[in-house]
Structure formats: structure tokens, C-alpha cells
Coordinates of C-alpha atoms in Angstrom, one line a residue:
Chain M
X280 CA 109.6 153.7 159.0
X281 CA 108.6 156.3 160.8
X282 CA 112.1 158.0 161.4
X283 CA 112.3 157.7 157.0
X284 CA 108.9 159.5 156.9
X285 CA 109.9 162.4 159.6
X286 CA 113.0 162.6 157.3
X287 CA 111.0 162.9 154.1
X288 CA 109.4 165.5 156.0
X289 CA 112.4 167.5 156.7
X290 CA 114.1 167.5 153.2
X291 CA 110.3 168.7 152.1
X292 CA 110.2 171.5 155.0
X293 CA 113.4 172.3 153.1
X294 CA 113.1 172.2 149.8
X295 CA 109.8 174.7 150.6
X296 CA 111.8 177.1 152.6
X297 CA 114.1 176.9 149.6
X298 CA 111.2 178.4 147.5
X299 CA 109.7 180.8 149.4
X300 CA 112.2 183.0 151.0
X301 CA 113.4 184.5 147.9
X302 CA 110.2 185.5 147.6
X303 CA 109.3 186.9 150.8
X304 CA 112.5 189.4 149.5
X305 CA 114.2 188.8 153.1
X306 CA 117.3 188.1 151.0
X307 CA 118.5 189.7 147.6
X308 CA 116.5 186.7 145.1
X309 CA 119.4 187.7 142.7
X310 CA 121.9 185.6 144.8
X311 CA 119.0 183.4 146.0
X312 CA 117.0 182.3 143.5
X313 CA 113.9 180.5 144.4
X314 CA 114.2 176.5 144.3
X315 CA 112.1 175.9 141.4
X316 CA 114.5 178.1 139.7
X317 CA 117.7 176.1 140.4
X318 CA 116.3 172.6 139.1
X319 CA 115.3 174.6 135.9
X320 CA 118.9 175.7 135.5
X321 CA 120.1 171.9 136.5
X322 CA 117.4 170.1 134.3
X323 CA 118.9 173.1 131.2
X324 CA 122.3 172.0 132.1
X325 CA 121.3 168.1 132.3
X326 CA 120.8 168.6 128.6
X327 CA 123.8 169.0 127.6
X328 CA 127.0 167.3 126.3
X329 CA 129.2 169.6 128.5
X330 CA 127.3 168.7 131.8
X331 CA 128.0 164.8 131.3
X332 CA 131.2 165.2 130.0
X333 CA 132.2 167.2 133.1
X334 CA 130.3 164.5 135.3
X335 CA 132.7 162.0 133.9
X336 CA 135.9 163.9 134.4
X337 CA 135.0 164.5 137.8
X338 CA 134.6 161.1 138.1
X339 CA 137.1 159.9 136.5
X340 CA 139.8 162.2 138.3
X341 CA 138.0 160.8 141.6
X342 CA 138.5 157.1 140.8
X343 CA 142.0 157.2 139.9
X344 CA 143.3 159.3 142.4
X345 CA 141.2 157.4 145.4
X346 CA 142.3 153.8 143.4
X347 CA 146.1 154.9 143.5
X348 CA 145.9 156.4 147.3
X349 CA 144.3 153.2 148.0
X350 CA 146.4 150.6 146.8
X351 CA 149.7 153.2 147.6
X352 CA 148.5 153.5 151.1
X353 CA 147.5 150.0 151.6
X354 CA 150.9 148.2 150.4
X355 CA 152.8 150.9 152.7
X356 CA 150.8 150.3 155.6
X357 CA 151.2 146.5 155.4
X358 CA 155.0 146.6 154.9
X359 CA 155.7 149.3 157.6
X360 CA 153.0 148.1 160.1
X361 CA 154.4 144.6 160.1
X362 CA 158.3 145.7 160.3
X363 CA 158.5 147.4 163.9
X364 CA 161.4 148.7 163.2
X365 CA 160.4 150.3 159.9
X366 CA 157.5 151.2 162.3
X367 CA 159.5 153.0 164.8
X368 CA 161.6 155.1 162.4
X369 CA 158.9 156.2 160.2
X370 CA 156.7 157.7 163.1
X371 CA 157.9 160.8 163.5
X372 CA 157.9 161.5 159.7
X373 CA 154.5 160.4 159.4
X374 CA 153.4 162.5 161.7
X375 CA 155.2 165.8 160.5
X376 CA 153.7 165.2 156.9
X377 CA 149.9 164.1 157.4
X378 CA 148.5 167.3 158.6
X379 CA 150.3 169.1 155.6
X380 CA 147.0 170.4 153.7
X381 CA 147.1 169.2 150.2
X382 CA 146.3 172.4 149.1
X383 CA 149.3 173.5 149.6
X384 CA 150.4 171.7 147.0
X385 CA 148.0 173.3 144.2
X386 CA 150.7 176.0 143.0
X387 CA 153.3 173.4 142.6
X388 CA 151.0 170.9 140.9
X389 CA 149.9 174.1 138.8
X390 CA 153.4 174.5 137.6
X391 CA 154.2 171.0 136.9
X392 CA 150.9 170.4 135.0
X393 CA 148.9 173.6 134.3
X394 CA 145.8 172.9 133.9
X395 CA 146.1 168.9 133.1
X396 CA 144.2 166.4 135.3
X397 CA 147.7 165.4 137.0
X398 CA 147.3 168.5 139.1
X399 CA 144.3 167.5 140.6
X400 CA 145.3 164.0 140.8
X401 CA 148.0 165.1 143.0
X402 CA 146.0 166.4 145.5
X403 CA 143.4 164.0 145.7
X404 CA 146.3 161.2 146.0
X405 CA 148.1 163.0 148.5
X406 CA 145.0 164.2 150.8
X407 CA 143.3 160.5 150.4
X408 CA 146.7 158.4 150.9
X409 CA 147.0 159.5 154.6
X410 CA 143.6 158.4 155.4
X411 CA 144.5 154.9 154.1
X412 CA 147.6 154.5 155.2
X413 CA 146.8 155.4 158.8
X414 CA 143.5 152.7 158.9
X415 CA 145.7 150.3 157.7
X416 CA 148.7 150.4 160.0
X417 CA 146.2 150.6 162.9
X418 CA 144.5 147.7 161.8
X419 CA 148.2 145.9 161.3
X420 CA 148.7 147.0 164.8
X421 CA 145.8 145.3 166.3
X422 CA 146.3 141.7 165.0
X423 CA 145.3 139.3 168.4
X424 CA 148.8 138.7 170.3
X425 CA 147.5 135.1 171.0
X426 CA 147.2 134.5 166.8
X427 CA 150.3 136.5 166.2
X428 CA 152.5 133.6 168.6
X429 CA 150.0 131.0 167.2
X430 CA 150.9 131.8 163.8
X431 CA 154.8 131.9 165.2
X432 CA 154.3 128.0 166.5
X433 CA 152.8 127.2 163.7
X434 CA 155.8 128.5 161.0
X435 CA 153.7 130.4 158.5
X436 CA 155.8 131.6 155.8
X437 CA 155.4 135.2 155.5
X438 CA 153.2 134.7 152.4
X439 CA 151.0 132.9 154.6
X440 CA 151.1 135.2 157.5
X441 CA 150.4 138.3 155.5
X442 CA 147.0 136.3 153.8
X443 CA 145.5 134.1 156.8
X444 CA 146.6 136.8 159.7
X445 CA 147.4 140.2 159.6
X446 CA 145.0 141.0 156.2
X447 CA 141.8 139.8 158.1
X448 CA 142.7 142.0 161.0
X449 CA 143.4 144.7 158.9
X450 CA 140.4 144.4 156.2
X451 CA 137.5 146.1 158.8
X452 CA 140.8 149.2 159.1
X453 CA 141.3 149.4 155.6
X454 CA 137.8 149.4 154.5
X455 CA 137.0 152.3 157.0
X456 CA 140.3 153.8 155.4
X457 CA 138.6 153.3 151.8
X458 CA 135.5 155.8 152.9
X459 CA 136.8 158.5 154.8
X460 CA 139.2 158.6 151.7
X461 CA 136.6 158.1 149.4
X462 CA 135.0 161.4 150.8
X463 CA 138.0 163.1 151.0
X464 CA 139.2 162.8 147.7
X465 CA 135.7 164.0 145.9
X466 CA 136.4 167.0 147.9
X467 CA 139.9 167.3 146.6
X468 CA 138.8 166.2 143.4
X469 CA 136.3 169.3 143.2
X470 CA 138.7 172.1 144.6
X471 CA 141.3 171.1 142.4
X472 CA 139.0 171.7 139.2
X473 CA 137.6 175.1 141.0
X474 CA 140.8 176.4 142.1
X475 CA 143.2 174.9 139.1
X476 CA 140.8 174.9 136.1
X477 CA 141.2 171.1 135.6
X478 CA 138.3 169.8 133.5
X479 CA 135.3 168.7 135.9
X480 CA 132.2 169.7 137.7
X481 CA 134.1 171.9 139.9
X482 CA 135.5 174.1 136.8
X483 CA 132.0 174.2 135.5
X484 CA 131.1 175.9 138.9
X485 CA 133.8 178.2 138.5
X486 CA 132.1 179.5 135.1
X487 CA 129.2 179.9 136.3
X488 CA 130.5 182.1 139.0
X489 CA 132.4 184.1 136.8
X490 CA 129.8 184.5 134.1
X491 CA 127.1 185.5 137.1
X492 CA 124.9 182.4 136.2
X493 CA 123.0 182.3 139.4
X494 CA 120.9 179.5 138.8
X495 CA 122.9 177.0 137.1
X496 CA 125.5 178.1 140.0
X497 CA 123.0 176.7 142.7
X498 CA 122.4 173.8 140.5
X499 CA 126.1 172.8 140.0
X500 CA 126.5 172.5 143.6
X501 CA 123.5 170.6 144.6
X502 CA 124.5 168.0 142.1
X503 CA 128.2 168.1 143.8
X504 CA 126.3 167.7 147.1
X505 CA 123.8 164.5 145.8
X506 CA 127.9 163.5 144.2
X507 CA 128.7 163.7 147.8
X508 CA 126.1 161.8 149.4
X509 CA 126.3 158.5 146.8
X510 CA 130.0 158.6 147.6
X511 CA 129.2 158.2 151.0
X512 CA 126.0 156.0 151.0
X513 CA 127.8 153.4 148.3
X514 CA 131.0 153.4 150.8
X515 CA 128.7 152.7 153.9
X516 CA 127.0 149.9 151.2
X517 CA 130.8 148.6 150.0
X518 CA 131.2 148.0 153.9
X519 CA 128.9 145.5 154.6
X520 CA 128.9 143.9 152.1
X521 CA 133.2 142.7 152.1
X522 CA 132.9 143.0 155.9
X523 CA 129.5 140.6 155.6
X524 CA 132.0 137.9 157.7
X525 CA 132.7 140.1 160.2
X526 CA 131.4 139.8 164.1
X527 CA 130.2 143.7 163.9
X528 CA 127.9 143.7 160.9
X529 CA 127.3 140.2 161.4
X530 CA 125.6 141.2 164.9
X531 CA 124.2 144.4 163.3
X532 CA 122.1 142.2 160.6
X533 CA 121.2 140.0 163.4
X534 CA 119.5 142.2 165.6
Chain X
X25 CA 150.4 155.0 173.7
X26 CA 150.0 152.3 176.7
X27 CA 153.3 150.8 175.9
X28 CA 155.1 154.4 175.5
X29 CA 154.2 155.0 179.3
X30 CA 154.7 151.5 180.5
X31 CA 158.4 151.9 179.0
X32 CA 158.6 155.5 180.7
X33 CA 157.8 154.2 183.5
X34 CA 160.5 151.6 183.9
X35 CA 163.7 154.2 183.2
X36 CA 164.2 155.2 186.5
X37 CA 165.1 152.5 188.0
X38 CA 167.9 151.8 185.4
X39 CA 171.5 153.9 186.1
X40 CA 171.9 156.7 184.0
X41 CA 174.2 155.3 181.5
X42 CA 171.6 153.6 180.0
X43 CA 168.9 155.8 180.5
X44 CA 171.0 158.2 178.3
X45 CA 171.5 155.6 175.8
X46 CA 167.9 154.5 175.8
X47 CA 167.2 158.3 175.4
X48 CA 169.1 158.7 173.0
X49 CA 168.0 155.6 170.8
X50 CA 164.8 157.4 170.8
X51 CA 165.5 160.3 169.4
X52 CA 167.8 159.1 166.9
X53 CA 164.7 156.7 166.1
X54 CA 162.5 160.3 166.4
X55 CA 165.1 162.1 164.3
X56 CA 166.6 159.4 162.1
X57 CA 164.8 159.7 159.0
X58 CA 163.4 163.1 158.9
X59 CA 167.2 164.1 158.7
X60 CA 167.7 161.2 156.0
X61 CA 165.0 162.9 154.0
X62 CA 166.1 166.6 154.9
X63 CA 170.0 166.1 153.5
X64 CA 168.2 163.5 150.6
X65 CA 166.3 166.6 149.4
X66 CA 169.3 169.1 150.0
X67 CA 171.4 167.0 147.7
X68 CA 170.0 166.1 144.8
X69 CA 168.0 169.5 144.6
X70 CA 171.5 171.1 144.5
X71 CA 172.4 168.8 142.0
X72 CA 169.5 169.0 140.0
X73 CA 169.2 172.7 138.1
X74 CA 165.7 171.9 137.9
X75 CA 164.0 175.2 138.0
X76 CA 160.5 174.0 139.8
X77 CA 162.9 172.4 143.0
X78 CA 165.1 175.1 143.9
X79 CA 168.2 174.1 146.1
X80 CA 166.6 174.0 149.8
X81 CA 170.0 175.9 150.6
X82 CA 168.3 178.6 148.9
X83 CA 164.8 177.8 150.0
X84 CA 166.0 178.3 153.7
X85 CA 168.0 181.2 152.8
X86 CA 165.2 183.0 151.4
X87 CA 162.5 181.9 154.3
X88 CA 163.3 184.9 156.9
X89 CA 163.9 187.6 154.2
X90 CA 160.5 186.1 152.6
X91 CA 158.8 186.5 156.0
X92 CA 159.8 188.0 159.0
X93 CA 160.3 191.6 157.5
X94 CA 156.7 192.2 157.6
X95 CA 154.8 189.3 155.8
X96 CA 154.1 187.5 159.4
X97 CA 152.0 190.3 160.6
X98 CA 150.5 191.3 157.5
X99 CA 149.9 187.9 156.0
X100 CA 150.1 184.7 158.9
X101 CA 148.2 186.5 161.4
X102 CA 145.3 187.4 159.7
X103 CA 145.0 183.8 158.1
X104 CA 145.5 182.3 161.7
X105 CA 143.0 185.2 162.9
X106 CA 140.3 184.3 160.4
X107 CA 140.5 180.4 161.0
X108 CA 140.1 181.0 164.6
X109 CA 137.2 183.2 164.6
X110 CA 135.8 180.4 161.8
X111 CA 136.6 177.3 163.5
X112 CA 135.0 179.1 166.7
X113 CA 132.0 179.6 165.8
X114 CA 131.4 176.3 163.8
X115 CA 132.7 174.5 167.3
X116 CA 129.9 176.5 169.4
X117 CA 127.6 176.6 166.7
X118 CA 127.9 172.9 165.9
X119 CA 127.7 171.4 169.2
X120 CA 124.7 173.9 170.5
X121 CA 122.9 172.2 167.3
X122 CA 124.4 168.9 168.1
X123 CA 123.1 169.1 171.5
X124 CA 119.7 170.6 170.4
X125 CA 118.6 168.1 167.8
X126 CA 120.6 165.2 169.4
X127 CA 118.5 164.7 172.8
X128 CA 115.3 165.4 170.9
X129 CA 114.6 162.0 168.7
X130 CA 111.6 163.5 167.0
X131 CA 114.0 166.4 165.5
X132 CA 117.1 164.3 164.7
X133 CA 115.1 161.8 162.1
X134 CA 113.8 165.1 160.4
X135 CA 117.0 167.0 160.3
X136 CA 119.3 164.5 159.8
X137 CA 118.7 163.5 155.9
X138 CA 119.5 167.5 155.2
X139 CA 122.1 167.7 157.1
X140 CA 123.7 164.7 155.9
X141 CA 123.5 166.5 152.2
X142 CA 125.0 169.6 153.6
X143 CA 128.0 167.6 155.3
X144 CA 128.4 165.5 151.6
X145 CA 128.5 169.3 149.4
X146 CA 132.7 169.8 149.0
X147 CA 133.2 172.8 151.3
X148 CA 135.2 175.1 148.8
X149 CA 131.8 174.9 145.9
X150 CA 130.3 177.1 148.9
X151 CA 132.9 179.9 148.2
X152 CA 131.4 181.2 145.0
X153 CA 128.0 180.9 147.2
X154 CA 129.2 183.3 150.2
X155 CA 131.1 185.3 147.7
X156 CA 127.7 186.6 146.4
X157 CA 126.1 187.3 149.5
X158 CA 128.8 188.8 151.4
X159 CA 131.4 190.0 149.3
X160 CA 135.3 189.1 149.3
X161 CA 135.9 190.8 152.7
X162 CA 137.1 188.7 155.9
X163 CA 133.4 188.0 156.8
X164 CA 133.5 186.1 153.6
X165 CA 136.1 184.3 154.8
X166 CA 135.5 183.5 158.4
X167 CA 131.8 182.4 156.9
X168 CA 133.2 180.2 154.7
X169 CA 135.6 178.7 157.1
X170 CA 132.2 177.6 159.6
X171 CA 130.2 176.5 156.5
X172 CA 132.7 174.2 155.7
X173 CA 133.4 173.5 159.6
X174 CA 130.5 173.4 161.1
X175 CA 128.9 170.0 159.5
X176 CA 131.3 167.0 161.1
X177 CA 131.1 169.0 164.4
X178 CA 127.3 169.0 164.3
X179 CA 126.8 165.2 163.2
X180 CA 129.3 163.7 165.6
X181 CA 127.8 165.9 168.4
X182 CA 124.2 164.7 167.4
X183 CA 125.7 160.9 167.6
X184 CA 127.5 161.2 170.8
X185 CA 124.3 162.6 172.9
X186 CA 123.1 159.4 171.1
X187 CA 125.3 156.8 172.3
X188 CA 124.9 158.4 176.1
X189 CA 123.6 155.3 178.3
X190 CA 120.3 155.9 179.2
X191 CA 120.9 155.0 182.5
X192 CA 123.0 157.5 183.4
X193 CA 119.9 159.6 181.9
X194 CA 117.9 158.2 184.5
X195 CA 120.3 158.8 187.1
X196 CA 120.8 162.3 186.8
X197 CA 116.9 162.1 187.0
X198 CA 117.1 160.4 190.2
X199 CA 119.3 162.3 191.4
X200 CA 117.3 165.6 190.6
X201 CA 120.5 167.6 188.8
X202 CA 119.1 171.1 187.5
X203 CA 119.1 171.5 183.4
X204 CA 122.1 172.8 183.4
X205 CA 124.1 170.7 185.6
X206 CA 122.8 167.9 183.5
X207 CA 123.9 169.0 180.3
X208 CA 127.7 169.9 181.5
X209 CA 128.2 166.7 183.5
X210 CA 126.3 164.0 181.8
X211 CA 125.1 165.7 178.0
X212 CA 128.3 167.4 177.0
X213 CA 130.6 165.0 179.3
X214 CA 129.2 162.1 177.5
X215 CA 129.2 163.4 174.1
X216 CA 132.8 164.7 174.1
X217 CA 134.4 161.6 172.5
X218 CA 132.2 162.3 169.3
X219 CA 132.7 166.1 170.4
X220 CA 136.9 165.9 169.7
X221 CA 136.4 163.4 166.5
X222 CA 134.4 166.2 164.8
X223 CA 136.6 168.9 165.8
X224 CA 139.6 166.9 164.5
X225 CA 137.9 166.8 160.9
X226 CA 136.4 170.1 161.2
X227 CA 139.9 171.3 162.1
X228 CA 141.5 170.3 159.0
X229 CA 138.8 171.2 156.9
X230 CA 138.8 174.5 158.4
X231 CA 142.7 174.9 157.4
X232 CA 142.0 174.2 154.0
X233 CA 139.0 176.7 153.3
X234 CA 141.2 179.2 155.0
X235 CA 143.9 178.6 152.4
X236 CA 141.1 178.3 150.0
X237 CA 139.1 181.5 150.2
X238 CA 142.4 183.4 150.1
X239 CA 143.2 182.0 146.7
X240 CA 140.0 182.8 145.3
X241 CA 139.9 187.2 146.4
X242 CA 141.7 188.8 148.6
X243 CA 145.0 191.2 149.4
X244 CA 146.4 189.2 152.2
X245 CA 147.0 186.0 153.7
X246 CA 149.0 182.8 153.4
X247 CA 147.1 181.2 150.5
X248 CA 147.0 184.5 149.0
X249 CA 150.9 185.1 149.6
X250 CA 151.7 181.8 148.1
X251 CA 149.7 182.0 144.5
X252 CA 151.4 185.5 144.3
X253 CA 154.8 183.7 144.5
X254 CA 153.7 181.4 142.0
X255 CA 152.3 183.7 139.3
X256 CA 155.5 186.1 139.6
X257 CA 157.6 182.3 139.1
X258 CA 159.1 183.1 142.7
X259 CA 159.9 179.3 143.3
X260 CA 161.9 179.4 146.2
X261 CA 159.3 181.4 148.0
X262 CA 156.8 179.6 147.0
X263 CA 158.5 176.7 148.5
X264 CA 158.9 178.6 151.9
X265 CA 155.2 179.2 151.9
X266 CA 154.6 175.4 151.2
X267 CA 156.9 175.1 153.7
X268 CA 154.9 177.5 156.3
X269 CA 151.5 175.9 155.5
X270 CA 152.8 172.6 156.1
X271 CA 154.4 174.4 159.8
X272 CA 150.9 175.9 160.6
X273 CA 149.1 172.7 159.8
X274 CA 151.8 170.4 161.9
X275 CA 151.7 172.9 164.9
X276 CA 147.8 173.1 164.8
X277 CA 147.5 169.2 165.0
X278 CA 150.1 169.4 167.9
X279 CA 147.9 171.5 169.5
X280 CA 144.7 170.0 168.9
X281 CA 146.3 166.7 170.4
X282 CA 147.3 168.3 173.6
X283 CA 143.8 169.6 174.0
X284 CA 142.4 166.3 173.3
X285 CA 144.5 164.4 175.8
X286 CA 143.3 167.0 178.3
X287 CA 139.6 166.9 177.2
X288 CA 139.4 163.1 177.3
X289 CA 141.8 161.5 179.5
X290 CA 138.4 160.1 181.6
X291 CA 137.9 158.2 178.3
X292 CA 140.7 156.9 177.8
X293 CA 140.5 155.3 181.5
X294 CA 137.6 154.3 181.0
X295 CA 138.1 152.3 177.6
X296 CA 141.2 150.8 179.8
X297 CA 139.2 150.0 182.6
X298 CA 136.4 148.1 180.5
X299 CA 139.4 146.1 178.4
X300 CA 140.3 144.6 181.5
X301 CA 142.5 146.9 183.7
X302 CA 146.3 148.6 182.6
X303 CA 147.6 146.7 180.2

């Protein structure tokens, strides 16, 4: 209670500071507008047709990338994870193309699609893939040796195995896979529409900049920020509540 | 990684015949599909005519021409130079913040909410930002690289003076160790598994606004090279300076393992040690 207050505290201390240095003129209030300024420019913008419409692209774009990387990197992960073989030979590739920044990719995506959503799906599938892929073969990885020769005695066909084994194990890895990708992907999401043009919040910040709209500028990028922060907040929510049966937020509830 | 060295560690005792073959096993395993892939592509882009996948005969043919007549001293090494200066500064800045707000309770529950909104804002929306404070110069740049940087360094420094056992707080109390002594050998020591996680997401985040602000203004660099090439429909160029990204970011993460095997190999005893001896 307290620790919520103190933080209500410090987003107020900062919201204030937000106002008044412009005004104090210890920086240029052309590229710093004061606070009250900004939310007049995002409660203009909030107005329009244009503003929602690029709210839902942005979303949209998020979604389907971060659904595809998910359910891409999830089926891999299970196949390879559980085939040590397949395990062992796809290592090394593995490594050499996960720390390939997606945005490498944006002038070949540019080509292929111009300035179509596709190009920014790329990206964001790309960039959020890894992060799944590599939560779930750790989480394939760590299934209990003791349940793993239980399972053996017992015969489970592999339908079985897959189900009533290895997925439980996995669920806590691939859920932890599902945020950091979910982050990821937003981010993606939004650099693709600054950098490629693709429709979205982050083109709409790209205007502004061009057209010297200060304001709305700062406004466009809090709301990419708040973006940010419900991404994160409904992930950390999304986690408890699948892994409610779990021992770790079980405990956590508990205490 | 436990079973890697527990295997290593049997060889020697085998005769060389099948060390060699074991050896070898391994790096066919290592090499095996990389070079599956690498003749794959070589193929069917040779087949293909299709103008957006050159041949990589010609890819590979054009990557030293493309390069190493000049465009590796006036392009890679500034890139390389601005994302060290960047991610320098966010490390330093991030964990002398982390450290700061983390062992004061008080501090943390009012900075954290902010901060948590500053870690959620996309990194590249703060281009446009820095671009009107500071130009398009390589200030720009480096600034950009530690705005973007400097967030999961700060956050999982502030967690890991958290989780620090309290006892060992009142150790080092007992045992009188000066300020400073206490913050390198039981503050930063203690912290440094949250340390290396942050660095490892501030590192690729850093690689990305580096690429990043070069595509948005400026007269050099790798991201700037490469949207030149693709403008001027210079594919297989392009594709060499996909090709060098995807290097830079590989050889980075090589490093940044190394460093991290270095930096925490107390941990990783330790985690072995609780889990009930070697395994």
C-alpha cells in the first residue's frame, strides 16, 4: 500500500518536472513542450479517425505476427527438443541465426512488400520466434528424468507423452517465451511502421516528425510507451492465471 | 553444459582412434546442417533467376570488393565505435542507478512505476526525440543507443541488489567491511547474475538502435550502407551487408558469452552446489 502510494508519488514528481522545465527555459521548449501541452496534442489526436485506425493496425500487425511466432516457435521447439538427434544437429544453426537482428531484414522485406503490413510482419515474426522457440526447448529439456523412464515403463504412445509429460514441463517455458516475445514484437511492430512506412502508430510518429508536430510527436510516443506497459502487465496477468496450477505461483498466492 | 564437460572429460582415457572419431562426430554434428543449408541456398538461388535472391556465388563474390576496399574503415568501424561508446555508458550508467535506487527501498517504490514506462516505450520512437535535441551527428547516435540500452540494465541491476540475502548484509556488517569493499564484494558480486541478464538484452537492443539510427540520417555506417544498396537495387550487396549484420551480431553474442562465463562462473557453482553437488 504504501510502496503503490510512494509510486503514485514518483509518476506525479514526474509528470511535474515534465511541466515545469520547459518553462524554467533550461531546455529549448520548442523540442520540449511542457506536459500539459503533450496531452492537449494526444486528447486532439484521440479525436480522430486516423488515431484509432492506426491504434488498430498497430495492433493488429502485433497480434499476428506474435500469434504466428508463437505457435511457429512452439511446434518447432517441441519436435526438435524431444528428438535429440534433431537436437544435436540443429544447435549450431540455431545459434548462428538468433542473434541476427531483425532489422536487418527491413530492406529485403521493403523489397518484397513495399510498404504492405507483410514487411513488418516479417520482422516481428522473425525477432519474436527466437524468443519462443528457445523457452520452449529449454522447458522440453527439463522434463523430470524419473517421469521421463516412468512414462517409458508405462508405454505412453507418443500422443500421450507429448500431452500428460513433456507439455506440462514445458507450459511455465513457453509462457515466459509468450512475454518476452510479446514485448519484443510490439517493439518490432513499431520500428517496422517508423522505418518502413507500414500503416500504424509508429508511421504516424514518423509524420509528426517530419511535419515538426512537436506535441502530437511527444504524445504519439507516450501512448506507444502506455502500449508498452499493457503488453507487459496483461502478459505478467496471462501468466498466472494458465500457470494458476503451478507450485511457483501457487506458493506466491499463498504467501 | 554439465553434460558437454562430463563427456570432455571422459576422452582421454579412450585411444586416439576414437577420440578422433568422436571428434569428428561432433563437428560433423556442429557443421552438418549449416553446410546442408549453405549448398540448399547456393542451389536453388542459382537456379532461380529471381532478381531479389541473387546467386550466393555472386553474393560471395561481391562481399570483399563490397567491403574491404575502404567500406570497413569508413562504415563497420564507426557503427562498432558508436555502439560501444552507447552500450558503455548505458552499462555504467544503468548499474550506478541500479545500485543507487536498488539498496534504498524508500527510492525503488517511487522510481520504479516511471521507470517501468520508460523500459515499455519501443526504443527506436525515441529517435525522432534525440533527433530534435541533438541533431543527426554521432552524439545523436551514441544517445540513442543508451536510451534504448540503458532501461533492462537499470531494472535487472535494481532486482538483483534485491534478491541479495540479507544475511550476507549483516555479515559484511559484522565484519566491519568499508563502503566500498561492501559494494564490490557483496552489492555488485551479488547482483551480477541480474547484472549479465540485463546486459544480454540491453546488448541486442543496443545492435538494433545502432542499425536503426543510421537508417533514419546519416553519411556512414552499416545500417546506412545497406539502405543505400537497397535504394540503388544493389541486391547482392545488400545481401553481403545482411550478411555482415548477421556476422557482427553472431560475433558480439560470442563475445558477450565468453564474458559471461568469466563474470559468473561462482554462480554457476553455486546453483550446482545447492542442486545437490556435480551432476
Amino acid at each position: 500500500m504504501r510502496n503503490a502510494l510512494l509510486g503514485l508519488a514518483g509518476v506525479a514528481a514526474f509528470l511535474l518536472l515534465l511541466e515545469t522545465v520547459p518553462h524554467t527555459g533550461l531546455v529549448d521548449d520548442r523540442y520540449l513542450p511542457p506536459f500539459s501541452e503533450m496531452a492537449r496534442a494526444l486528447g486532439d489526436s484521440a479525436g480522430t479517425a486516423e488515431f484509432w485506425q492506426a491504434l488498430g493496425d498497430t495492433l493488429r500487425t502485433w497480434g499476428t505476427g506474435l500469434a504466428l511466432a508463437f505457435a511457429a516457435g512452439t511446434a518447432a521447439g517441441m519436435v526438435i527438443g524431444s528428438v535429440p538427434a534433431l537436437r544435436d544437429a540443429t544447435a549450431s544453426t540455431i545459434e548462428f541465426l538468433r542473434p541476427i537482428p531483425a532489422v536487418a531484414l527491413i530492406p529485403l522485406a521493403v523489397l518484397l512488400y513495399g510498404t504492405g503490413m507483410e514487411a513488418t510482419l516479417i520482422l516481428v515474426v522473425y525477432s519474436a520466434f527466437w524468443q519462443v522457440l528457445m523457452q520452449v526447448l529449454a522447458g522440453v529439456a527439463d522434463v523430470d528424468p524419473v517421469a521421463r523412464d516412468t512414462a517409458r515403463s508405462f508405454r505412453f504412445r507418443h500422443r500421450t507423452r507429448a500431452l500428460r509429460l513433456v507439455w506440462p514441463t514445458t507450459l511455465p517455458y513457453a509462457v515466459t517465451g509468450f512475454r518476452l516475445a510479446a514485448s519484443v514484437a510490439l517493439i518490432l511492430t513499431i520500428t517496422g511502421e517508423l522505418i518502413i512506412g507500414t500503416p500504424g502508430l509508429g508511421r504516424l510518429i514518423a509524420v509528426a516528425q517530419t511535419s515538426g508536430a512537436v506535441a502530437p510527436l511527444y504524445g504519439l510516443v507516450i501512448v506507444t510507451g502506455l502500449l508498452g506497459v499493457v503488453v507487459n502487465l496483461s502478459a505478467r496477468l496471462l501468466e498466472r492465471r494458465v500457470l494458476r496450477w503451478h507450485p511457483s505461483v501457487r506458493q506466491e498466492t499463498a504467501r | 553444459m554439465t553434460s558437454l564437460t562430463a563427456r570432455t572429460a571422459v576422452t582421454p582415457a579412450r585411444s586416439l582412434g576414437s577420440r578422433l572419431r568422436h571428434h569428428g562426430r561432433r563437428l560433423a554434428v556442429l557443421l552438418g546442417l549449416p553446410a546442408v543449408l549453405a549448398a540448399l541456398w547456393w542451389i536453388v538461388s542459382e537456379r532461380a533467376g529471381n532478381f531479389f535472391f541473387p546467386p550466393l556465388s555472386e553474393i560471395l563474390a561481391e562481399f570483399g570488393p563490397t567491403w574491404f576496399d575502404g567500406r570497413l574503415g569508413h562504415d563497420l568501424l564507426p557503427s562498432l565505435g558508436r555502439l560501444a561508446a552507447g552500450y558503455a555508458l548505458a552499462l555504467l550508467l544503468g548499474v550506478a542507478l541500479g545500485v543507487l535506487i536498488g539498496t534504498r527501498p524508500a527510492l525503488r517504490a517511487f522510481a520504479e512505476p516511471v521507470l517501468e514506462f520508460f523500459r515499455a516505450i519501443p526504443p527506436p520512437v525515441m529517435v525522432p526525440i534525440l533527433m530534435l535535441f541533438l541533431g543527426i551527428g554521432t552524439t545523436m547516435k551514441v544517445v540513442v543507443i543508451v536510451s534504448g540500452a540503458v532501461w533492462p540494465v537499470l531494472l535487472n541491476t535494481v532486482e538483483g541488489v534485491r534478491g541479495i540475502d540479507g544475511l550476507l548484509h549483516d555479515t559484511a556488517r559484522v565484519y566491519r567491511l568499508r563502503p566500498l569493499t561492501r559494494l564490490r564484494t557483496v552489492v555488485l558480486r551479488g547482483a551480477s547474475p541480474g547484472i549479465v541478464t540485463g546486459a544480454r538484452q540491453a546488448l541486442s537492443i543496443a545492435i538494433v538502435l545502432m542499425v536503426i539510427s543510421e537508417m533514419f540520417a546519416a553519411n556512414n555506417g552499416l545500417g546506412f550502407s545497406i539502405v543505400q544498396f537497397q535504394r540503388g537495387f544493389a541486391l547482392p550487396e545488400m545481401w553481403t551487408g545482411i550478411i555482415l549484420l548477421g556476422l557482427v551480431g553472431l560475433l558480439l553474442s560470442l563475445i558477450f558469452r565468453a564474458v559471461e562465463r568469466a563474470v559468473l562462473a561462482w554462480y554457476r557453482g553455486q546453483r550446482q552446489a545447492q542442486r545437490g553437488g556435480s551432476r
